[in-house]
Coordinates of C-alpha atoms in Angstrom, one line a residue:
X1 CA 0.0 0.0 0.0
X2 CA 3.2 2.1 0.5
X3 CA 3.6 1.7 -3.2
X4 CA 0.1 3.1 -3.9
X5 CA 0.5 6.4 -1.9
X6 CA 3.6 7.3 -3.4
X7 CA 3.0 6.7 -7.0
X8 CA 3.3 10.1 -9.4
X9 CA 0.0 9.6 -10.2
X10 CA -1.5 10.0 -7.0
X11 CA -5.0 11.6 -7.4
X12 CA -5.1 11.2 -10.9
X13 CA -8.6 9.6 -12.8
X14 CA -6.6 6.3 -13.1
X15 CA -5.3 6.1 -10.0
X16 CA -8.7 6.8 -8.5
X17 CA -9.4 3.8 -11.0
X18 CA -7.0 1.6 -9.2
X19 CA -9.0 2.0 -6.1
X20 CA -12.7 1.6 -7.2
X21 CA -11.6 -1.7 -8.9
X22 CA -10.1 -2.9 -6.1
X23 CA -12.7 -1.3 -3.7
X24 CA -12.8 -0.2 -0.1
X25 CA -11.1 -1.1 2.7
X26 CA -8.3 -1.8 0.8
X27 CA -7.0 -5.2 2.9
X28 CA -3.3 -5.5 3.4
X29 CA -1.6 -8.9 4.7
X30 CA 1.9 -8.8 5.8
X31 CA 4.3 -11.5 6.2
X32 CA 3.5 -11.7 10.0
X33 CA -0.2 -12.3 9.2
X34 CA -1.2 -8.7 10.3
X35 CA -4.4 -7.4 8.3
X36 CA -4.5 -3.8 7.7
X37 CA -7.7 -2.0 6.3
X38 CA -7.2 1.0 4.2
X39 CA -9.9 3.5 3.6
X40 CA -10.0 6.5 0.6
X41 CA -12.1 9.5 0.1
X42 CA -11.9 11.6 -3.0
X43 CA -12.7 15.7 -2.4
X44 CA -15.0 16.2 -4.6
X45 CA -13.7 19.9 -4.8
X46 CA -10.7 18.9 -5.8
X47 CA -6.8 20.0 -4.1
X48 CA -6.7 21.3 -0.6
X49 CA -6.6 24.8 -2.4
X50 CA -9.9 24.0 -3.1
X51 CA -11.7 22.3 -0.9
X52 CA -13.6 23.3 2.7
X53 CA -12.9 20.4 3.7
X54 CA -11.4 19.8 7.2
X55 CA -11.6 16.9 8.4
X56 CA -12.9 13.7 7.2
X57 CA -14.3 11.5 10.0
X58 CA -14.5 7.9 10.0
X59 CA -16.9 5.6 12.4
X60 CA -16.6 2.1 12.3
X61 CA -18.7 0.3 14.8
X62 CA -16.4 -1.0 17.3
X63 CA -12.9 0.4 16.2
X64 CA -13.0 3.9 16.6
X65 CA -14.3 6.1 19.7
X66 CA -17.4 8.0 18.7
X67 CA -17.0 9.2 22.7
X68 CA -13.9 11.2 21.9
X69 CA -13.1 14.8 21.5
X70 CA -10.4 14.3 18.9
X71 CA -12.2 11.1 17.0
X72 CA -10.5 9.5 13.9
X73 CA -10.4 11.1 10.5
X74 CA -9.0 10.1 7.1
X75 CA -5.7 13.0 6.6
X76 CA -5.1 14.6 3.3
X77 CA -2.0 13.9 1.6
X78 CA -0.1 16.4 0.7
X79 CA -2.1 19.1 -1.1
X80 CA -4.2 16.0 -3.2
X81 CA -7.7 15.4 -3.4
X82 CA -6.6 11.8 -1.6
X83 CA -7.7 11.4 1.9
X84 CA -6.7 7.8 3.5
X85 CA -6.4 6.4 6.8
X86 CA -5.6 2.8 7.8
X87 CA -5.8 0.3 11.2
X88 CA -4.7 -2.7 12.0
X89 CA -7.6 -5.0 12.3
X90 CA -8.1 -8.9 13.3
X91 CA -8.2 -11.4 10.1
X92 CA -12.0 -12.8 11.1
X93 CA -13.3 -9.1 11.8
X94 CA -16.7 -7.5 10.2
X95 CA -17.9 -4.1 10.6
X96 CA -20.4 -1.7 9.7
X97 CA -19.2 2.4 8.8
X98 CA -19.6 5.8 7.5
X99 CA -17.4 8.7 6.4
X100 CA -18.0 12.1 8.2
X101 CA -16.6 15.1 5.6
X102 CA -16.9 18.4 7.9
X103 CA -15.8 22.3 7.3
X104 CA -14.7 24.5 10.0
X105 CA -18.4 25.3 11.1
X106 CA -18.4 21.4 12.3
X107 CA -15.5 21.0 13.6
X108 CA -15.5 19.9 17.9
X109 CA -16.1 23.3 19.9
X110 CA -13.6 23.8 22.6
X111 CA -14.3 21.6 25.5
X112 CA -13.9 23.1 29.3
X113 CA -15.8 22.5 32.8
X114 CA -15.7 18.7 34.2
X115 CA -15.5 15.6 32.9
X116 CA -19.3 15.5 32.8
X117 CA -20.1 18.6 30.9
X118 CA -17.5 17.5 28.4
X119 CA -19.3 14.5 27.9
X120 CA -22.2 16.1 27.4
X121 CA -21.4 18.7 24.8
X122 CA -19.3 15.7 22.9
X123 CA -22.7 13.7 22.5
X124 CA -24.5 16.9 21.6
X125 CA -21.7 17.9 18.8
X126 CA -21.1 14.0 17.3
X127 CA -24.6 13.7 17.1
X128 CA -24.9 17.0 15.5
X129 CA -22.8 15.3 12.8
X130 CA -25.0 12.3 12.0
X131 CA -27.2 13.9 8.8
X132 CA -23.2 14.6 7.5
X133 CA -22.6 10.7 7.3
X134 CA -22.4 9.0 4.1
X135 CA -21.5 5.4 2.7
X136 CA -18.6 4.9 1.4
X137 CA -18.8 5.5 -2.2
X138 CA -15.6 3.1 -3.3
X139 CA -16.8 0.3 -1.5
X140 CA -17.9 -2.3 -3.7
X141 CA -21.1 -3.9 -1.6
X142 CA -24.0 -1.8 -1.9
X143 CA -25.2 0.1 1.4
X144 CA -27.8 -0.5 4.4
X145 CA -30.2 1.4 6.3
X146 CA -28.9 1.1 9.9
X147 CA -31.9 1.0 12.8
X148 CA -31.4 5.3 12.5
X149 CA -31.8 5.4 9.2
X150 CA -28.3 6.2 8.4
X151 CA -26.4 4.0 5.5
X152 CA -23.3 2.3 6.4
X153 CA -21.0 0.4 4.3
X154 CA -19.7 -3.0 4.6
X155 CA -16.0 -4.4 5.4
X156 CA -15.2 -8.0 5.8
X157 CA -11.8 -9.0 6.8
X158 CA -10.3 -12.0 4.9
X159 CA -11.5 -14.7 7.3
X160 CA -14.6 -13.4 8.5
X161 CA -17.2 -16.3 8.5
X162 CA -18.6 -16.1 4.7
X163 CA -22.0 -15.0 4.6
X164 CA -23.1 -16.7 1.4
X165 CA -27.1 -16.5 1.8
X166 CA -26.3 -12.3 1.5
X167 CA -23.8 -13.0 -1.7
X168 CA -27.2 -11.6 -3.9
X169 CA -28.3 -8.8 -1.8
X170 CA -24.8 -8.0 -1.4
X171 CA -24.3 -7.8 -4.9
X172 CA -28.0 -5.5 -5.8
X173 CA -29.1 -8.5 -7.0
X174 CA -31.9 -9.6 -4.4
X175 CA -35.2 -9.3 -5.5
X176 CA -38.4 -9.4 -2.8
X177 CA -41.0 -12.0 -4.0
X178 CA -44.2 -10.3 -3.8
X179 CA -46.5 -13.1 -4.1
X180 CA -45.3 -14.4 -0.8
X181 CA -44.5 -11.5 1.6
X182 CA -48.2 -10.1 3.1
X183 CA -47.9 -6.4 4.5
X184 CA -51.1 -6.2 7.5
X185 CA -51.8 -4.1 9.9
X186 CA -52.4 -5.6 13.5
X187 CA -54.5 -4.0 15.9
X188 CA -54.5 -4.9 19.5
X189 CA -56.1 -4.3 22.2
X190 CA -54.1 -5.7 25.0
X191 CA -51.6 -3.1 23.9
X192 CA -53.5 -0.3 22.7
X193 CA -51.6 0.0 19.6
X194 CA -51.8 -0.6 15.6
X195 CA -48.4 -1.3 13.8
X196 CA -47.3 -3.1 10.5
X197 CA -46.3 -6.8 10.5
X198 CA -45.1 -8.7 7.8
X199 CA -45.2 -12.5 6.6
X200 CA -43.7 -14.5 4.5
X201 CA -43.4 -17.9 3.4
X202 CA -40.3 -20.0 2.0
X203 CA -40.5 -23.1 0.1
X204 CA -42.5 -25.4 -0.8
X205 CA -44.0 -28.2 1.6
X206 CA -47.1 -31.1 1.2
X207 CA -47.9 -30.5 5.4
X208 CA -48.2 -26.3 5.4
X209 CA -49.7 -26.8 8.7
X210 CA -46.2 -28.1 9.6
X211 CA -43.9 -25.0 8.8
X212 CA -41.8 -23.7 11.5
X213 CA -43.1 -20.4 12.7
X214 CA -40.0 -17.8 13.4
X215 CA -40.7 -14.5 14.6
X216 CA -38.4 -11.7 14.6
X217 CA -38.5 -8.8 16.8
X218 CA -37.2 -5.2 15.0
X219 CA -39.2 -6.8 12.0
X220 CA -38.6 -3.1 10.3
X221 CA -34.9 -3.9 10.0
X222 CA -35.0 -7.2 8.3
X223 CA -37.4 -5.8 6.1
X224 CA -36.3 -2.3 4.8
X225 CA -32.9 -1.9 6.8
X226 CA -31.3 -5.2 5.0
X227 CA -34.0 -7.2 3.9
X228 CA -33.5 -10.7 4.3
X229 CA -35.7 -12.5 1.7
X230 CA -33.6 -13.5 -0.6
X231 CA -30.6 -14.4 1.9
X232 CA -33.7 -16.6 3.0
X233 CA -34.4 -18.0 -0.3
X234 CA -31.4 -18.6 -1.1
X235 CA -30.9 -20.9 2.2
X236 CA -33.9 -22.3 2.2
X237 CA -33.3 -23.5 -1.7
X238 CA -29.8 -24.6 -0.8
X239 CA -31.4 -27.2 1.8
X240 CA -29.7 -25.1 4.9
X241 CA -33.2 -24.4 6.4
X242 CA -36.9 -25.9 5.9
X243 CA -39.6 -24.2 4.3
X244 CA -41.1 -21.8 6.9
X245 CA -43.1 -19.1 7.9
X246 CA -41.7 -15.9 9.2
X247 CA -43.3 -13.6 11.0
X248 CA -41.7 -9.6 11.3
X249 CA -42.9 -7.5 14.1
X250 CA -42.3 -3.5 13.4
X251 CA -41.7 -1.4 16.9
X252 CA -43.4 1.5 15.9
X253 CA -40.9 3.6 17.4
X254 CA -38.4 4.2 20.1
X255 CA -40.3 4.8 22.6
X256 CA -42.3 1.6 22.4
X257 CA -39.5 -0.3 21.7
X258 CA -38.1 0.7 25.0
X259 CA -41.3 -0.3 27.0
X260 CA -42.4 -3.8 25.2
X261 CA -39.1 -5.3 24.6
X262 CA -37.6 -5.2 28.2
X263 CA -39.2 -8.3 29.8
X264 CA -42.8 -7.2 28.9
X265 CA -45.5 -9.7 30.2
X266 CA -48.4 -7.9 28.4
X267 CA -46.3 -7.9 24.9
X268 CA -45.8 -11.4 25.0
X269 CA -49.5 -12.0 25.7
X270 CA -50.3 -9.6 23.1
X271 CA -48.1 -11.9 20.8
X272 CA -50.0 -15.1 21.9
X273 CA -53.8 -14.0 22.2
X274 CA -53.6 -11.5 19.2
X275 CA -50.9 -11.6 16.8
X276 CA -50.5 -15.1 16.6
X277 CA -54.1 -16.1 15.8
X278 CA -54.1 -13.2 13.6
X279 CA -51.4 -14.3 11.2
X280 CA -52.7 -17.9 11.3
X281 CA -55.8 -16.0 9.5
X282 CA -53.6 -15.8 6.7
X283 CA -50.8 -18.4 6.7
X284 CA -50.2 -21.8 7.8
X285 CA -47.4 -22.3 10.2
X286 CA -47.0 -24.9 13.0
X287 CA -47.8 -24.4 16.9
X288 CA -45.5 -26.5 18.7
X289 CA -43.2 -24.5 20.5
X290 CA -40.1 -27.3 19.3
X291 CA -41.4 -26.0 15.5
X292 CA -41.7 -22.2 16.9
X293 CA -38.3 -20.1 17.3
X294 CA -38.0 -16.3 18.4
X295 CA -35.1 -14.1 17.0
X296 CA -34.2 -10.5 18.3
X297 CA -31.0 -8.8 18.8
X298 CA -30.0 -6.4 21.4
X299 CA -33.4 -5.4 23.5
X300 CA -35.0 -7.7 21.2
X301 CA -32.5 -10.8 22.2
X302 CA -33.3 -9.9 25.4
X303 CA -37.5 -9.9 24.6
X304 CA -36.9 -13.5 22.9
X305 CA -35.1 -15.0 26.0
X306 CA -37.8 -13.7 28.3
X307 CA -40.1 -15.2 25.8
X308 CA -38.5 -18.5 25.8
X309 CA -37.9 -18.7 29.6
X310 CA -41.0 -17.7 30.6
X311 CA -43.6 -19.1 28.0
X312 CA -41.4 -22.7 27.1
X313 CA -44.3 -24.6 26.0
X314 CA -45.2 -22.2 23.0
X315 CA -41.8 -20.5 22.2
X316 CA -39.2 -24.0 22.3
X317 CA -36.5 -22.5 20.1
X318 CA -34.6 -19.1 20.6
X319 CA -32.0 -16.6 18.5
X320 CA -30.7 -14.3 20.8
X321 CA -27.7 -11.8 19.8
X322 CA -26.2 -9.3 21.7
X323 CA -28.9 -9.4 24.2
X324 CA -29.1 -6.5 26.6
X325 CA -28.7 -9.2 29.5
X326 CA -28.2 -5.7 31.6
X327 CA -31.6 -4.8 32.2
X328 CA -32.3 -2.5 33.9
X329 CA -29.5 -1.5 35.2
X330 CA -28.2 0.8 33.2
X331 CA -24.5 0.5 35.5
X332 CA -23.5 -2.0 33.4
X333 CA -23.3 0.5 30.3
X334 CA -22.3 3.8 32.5
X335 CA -20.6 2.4 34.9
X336 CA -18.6 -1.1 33.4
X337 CA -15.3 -0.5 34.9
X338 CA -16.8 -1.4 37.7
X339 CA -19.2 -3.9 36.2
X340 CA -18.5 -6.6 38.8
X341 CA -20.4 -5.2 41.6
X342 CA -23.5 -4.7 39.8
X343 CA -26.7 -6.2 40.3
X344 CA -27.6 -9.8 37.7
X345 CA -30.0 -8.4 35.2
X346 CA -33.5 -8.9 36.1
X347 CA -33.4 -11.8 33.8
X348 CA -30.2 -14.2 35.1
X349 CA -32.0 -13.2 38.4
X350 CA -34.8 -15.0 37.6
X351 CA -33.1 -17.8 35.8
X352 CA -30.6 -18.1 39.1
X353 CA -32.7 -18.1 41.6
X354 CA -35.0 -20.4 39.6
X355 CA -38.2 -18.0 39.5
X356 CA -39.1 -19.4 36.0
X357 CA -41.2 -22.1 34.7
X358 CA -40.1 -25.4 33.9
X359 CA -39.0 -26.2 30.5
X360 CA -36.0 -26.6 28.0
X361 CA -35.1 -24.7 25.2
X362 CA -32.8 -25.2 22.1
X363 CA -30.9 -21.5 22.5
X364 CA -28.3 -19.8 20.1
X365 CA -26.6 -17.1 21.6
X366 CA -24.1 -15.1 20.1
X367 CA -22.6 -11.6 20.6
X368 CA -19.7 -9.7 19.0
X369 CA -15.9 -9.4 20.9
X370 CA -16.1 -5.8 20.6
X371 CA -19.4 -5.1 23.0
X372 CA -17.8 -4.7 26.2
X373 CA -20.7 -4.4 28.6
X374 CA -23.0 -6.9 26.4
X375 CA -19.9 -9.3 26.2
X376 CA -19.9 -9.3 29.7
X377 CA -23.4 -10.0 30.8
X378 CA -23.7 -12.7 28.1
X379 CA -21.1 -13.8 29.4
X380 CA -22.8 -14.2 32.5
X381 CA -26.0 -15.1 31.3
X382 CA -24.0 -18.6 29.4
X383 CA -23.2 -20.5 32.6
X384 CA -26.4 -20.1 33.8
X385 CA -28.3 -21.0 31.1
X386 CA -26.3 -24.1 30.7
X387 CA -26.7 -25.3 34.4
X388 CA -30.8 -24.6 33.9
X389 CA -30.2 -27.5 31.6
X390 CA -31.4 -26.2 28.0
X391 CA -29.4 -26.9 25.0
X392 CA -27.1 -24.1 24.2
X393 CA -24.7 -22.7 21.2
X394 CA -22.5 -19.9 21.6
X395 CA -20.4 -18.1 20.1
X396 CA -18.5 -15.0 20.0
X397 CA -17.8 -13.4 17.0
X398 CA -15.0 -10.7 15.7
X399 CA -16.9 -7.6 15.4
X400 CA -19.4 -5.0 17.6
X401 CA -23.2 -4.6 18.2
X402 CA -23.8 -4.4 14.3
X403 CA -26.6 -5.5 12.5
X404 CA -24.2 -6.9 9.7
X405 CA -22.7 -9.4 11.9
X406 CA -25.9 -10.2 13.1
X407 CA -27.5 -10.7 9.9
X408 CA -24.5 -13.7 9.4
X409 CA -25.9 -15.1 12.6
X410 CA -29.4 -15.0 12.1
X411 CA -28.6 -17.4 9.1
X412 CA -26.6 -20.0 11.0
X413 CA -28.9 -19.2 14.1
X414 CA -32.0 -20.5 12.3
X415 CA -29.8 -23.1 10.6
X416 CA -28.9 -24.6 13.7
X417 CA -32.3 -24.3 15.7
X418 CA -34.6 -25.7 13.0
X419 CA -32.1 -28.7 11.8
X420 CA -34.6 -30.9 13.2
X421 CA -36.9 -29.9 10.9
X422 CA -35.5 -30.5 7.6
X423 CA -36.8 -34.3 7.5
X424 CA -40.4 -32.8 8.6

């Protein structure tokens, strides 16, 4: 890569053709094994002579500091229209990120008081930066929609586990089947709400009445954010996974997000009395819970745990990644140096001190090696769901609280759980 930056032609149209063929991050291997990931921008106004632009932030979920005052950015060299910044990176990693360009008007304000206020007027300038975020425009893999609305570009590392079911969307290949993905509207009273769910079938099967039922939690994100049907498709035709029924659940919003994921008793009765009888109205799907399995990541992994533990004999098989095992006690997350004198989660409470009914489950739990305080309290949450007895998989995976590692997961999750349903 030293070769690249010093070429004459630096900044010329075919260098700049060099790169998009190649694509972004440029991946470096040395002799030692080390992987390095370059990134590029090009200024679209040209030489620093110019250009307003000042800085050039990168955010890569899990390797650089959004909390800090002086965060990572891309440098111009020389006087060029090439900006470039590289970091070593492990071999198996994968990673979601954006490119911030600012002028001076955006650049960090001057930070004084204590710790705290600094804090605070960090958070209130990064965020200020968020509608400035674009995808990275070199990067070969098209975009996604992140739960904020904000696309991120891809980067997987040499050995990251090969997510082949996404090869099509990946490539804007993918194409939604309309004739088997139903849009309603569910209405419920337990909750008091109205909200969009989705359904949609896979394969083809002589006993409909059969199909595994899988329900996931953020339904809005496998839908629009990276849509998953043809990474379904494509799994379900390859003979990975059986011909199902699958069953997204939009939040609505925030807000409600952050009251009926957190171990909600009334949402899960909602799910049981209301939605469940509602989408049987209008496709077949099986009501054992060993043929019923409940994805969600983050709050939502959390939700389909609770689910699991609490309600075994209709929910049998669970997906759970990055679950916020924390809740609620938000110490964990402001607080984890000292992490080890916090209160269990409400949840590992329960399971602990064996508040919960009798039952065993087929789990998969994963969550990435770069989540800190959700590393930790799944961590804590493995032991003690294998000494309850249920049938466990874990894993740990290179990379952050991303929805593109999870999206790898959810795959193999569902490939695992539902195994035992391939032969019918």
């Amino acid at each position: 890569m030293d070769d690249w930056l010093q070429l004459s032609s630096l900044g010329t149209d075919s260098w700049w053709q060099r790169v998009c063929e190649v694509g972004t991050p440029v991946v470096e291997r040395d002799a030692d094994g080390e992987t390095t990931m370059h990134f590029f921008w090009r200024d679209p106004q040209g030489h620093s002579t110019h250009s307003s632009t000042e800085r050039v932030y990168i955010d890569i979920n899990g390797v650089t500091d959004h909390h800090s005052t002086s965060p990572e950015s891309l440098k111009r060299i020389g006087s060029s229209d090439v900006w470039h910044w590289s970091t070593l990176i492990e071999s198996n990693w994968r990673g979601s990120y954006s490119l911030i360009p600012v002028s001076a008007e955006h650049l960090p304000p001057v930070f004084s008081g204590g710790s705290e206020a600094c804090e605070i007027l960090q958070r209130k300038w990064w965020i200020s930066l968020m509608p400035l975020a674009i995808p990275d425009i070199l990067n070969r893999s098209r975009p996604f929609m992140n739960s904020r609305r904000t696309a991120l570009s891809k980067a997987h590392m040499p050995d990251a586990p090969y997510q082949s079911a996404w090869a099509l969307h990946d490539a804007g290949l993918s194409e939604t089947t309309s004739r088997t993905l139903q849009t309603l509207q569910w209405q419920s009273t337990l909750l008091n709400t109205t909200r969009t769910v989705w359904l949609f079938t896979t394969g083809e099967t002589a006993e409909p009445e059969r199909r595994p039922l899988v329900i996931l939690l953020d339904g809005q994100n496998w839908v629009h954010g990276q849509p998953i049907f043809s990474a379904l498709e494509h799994a379900t035709a390859a003979g990975e996974l059986p011909p199902a029924s699958w069953l997204f659940v939009d939040v609505i919003d925030s807000q409600h997000r952050e009251v009926e994921l957190p171990c909600n008793e009334t949402f899960w009765q909602a799910i049981q009395q209301e939605l469940l009888p509602f989408a049987h109205q209008h496709v077949d799907f099986s009501h054992e819970a060993s043929r019923t399995l409940v994805v969600g990541q983050s709050y939502g992994g959390l939700a389909a745990l609770y689910a699991g533990l609490h309600w075994p004999q209709r929910f049998g098989r669970i997906l759970t990644q990055s679950g916020s095992f924390w809740w609620p006690h938000l110490q964990y997350i402001c607080d984890y140096a000292n992490r080890e004198q916090h209160a269990p989660g409400l949840l590992l409470r329960q399971l602990q001190n064996n508040e919960l009914p009798a039952g065993k489950l087929k789990i998969f739990q994963e969550v990435g090696d770069r989540e800190a305080d959700m590393l930790y309290v799944n961590q804590q949450m493995r032991p003690a769901l294998q000494a309850a007895g249920h049938s466990l998989h874990f894993r740990c995976y290179s990379g952050g609280h991303d929805a593109l590692c999870w999206r790898g997961g959810l795959i193999d999750g569902c490939r695992w759980l539902l195994a035992d349903c391939l032969n019918g």
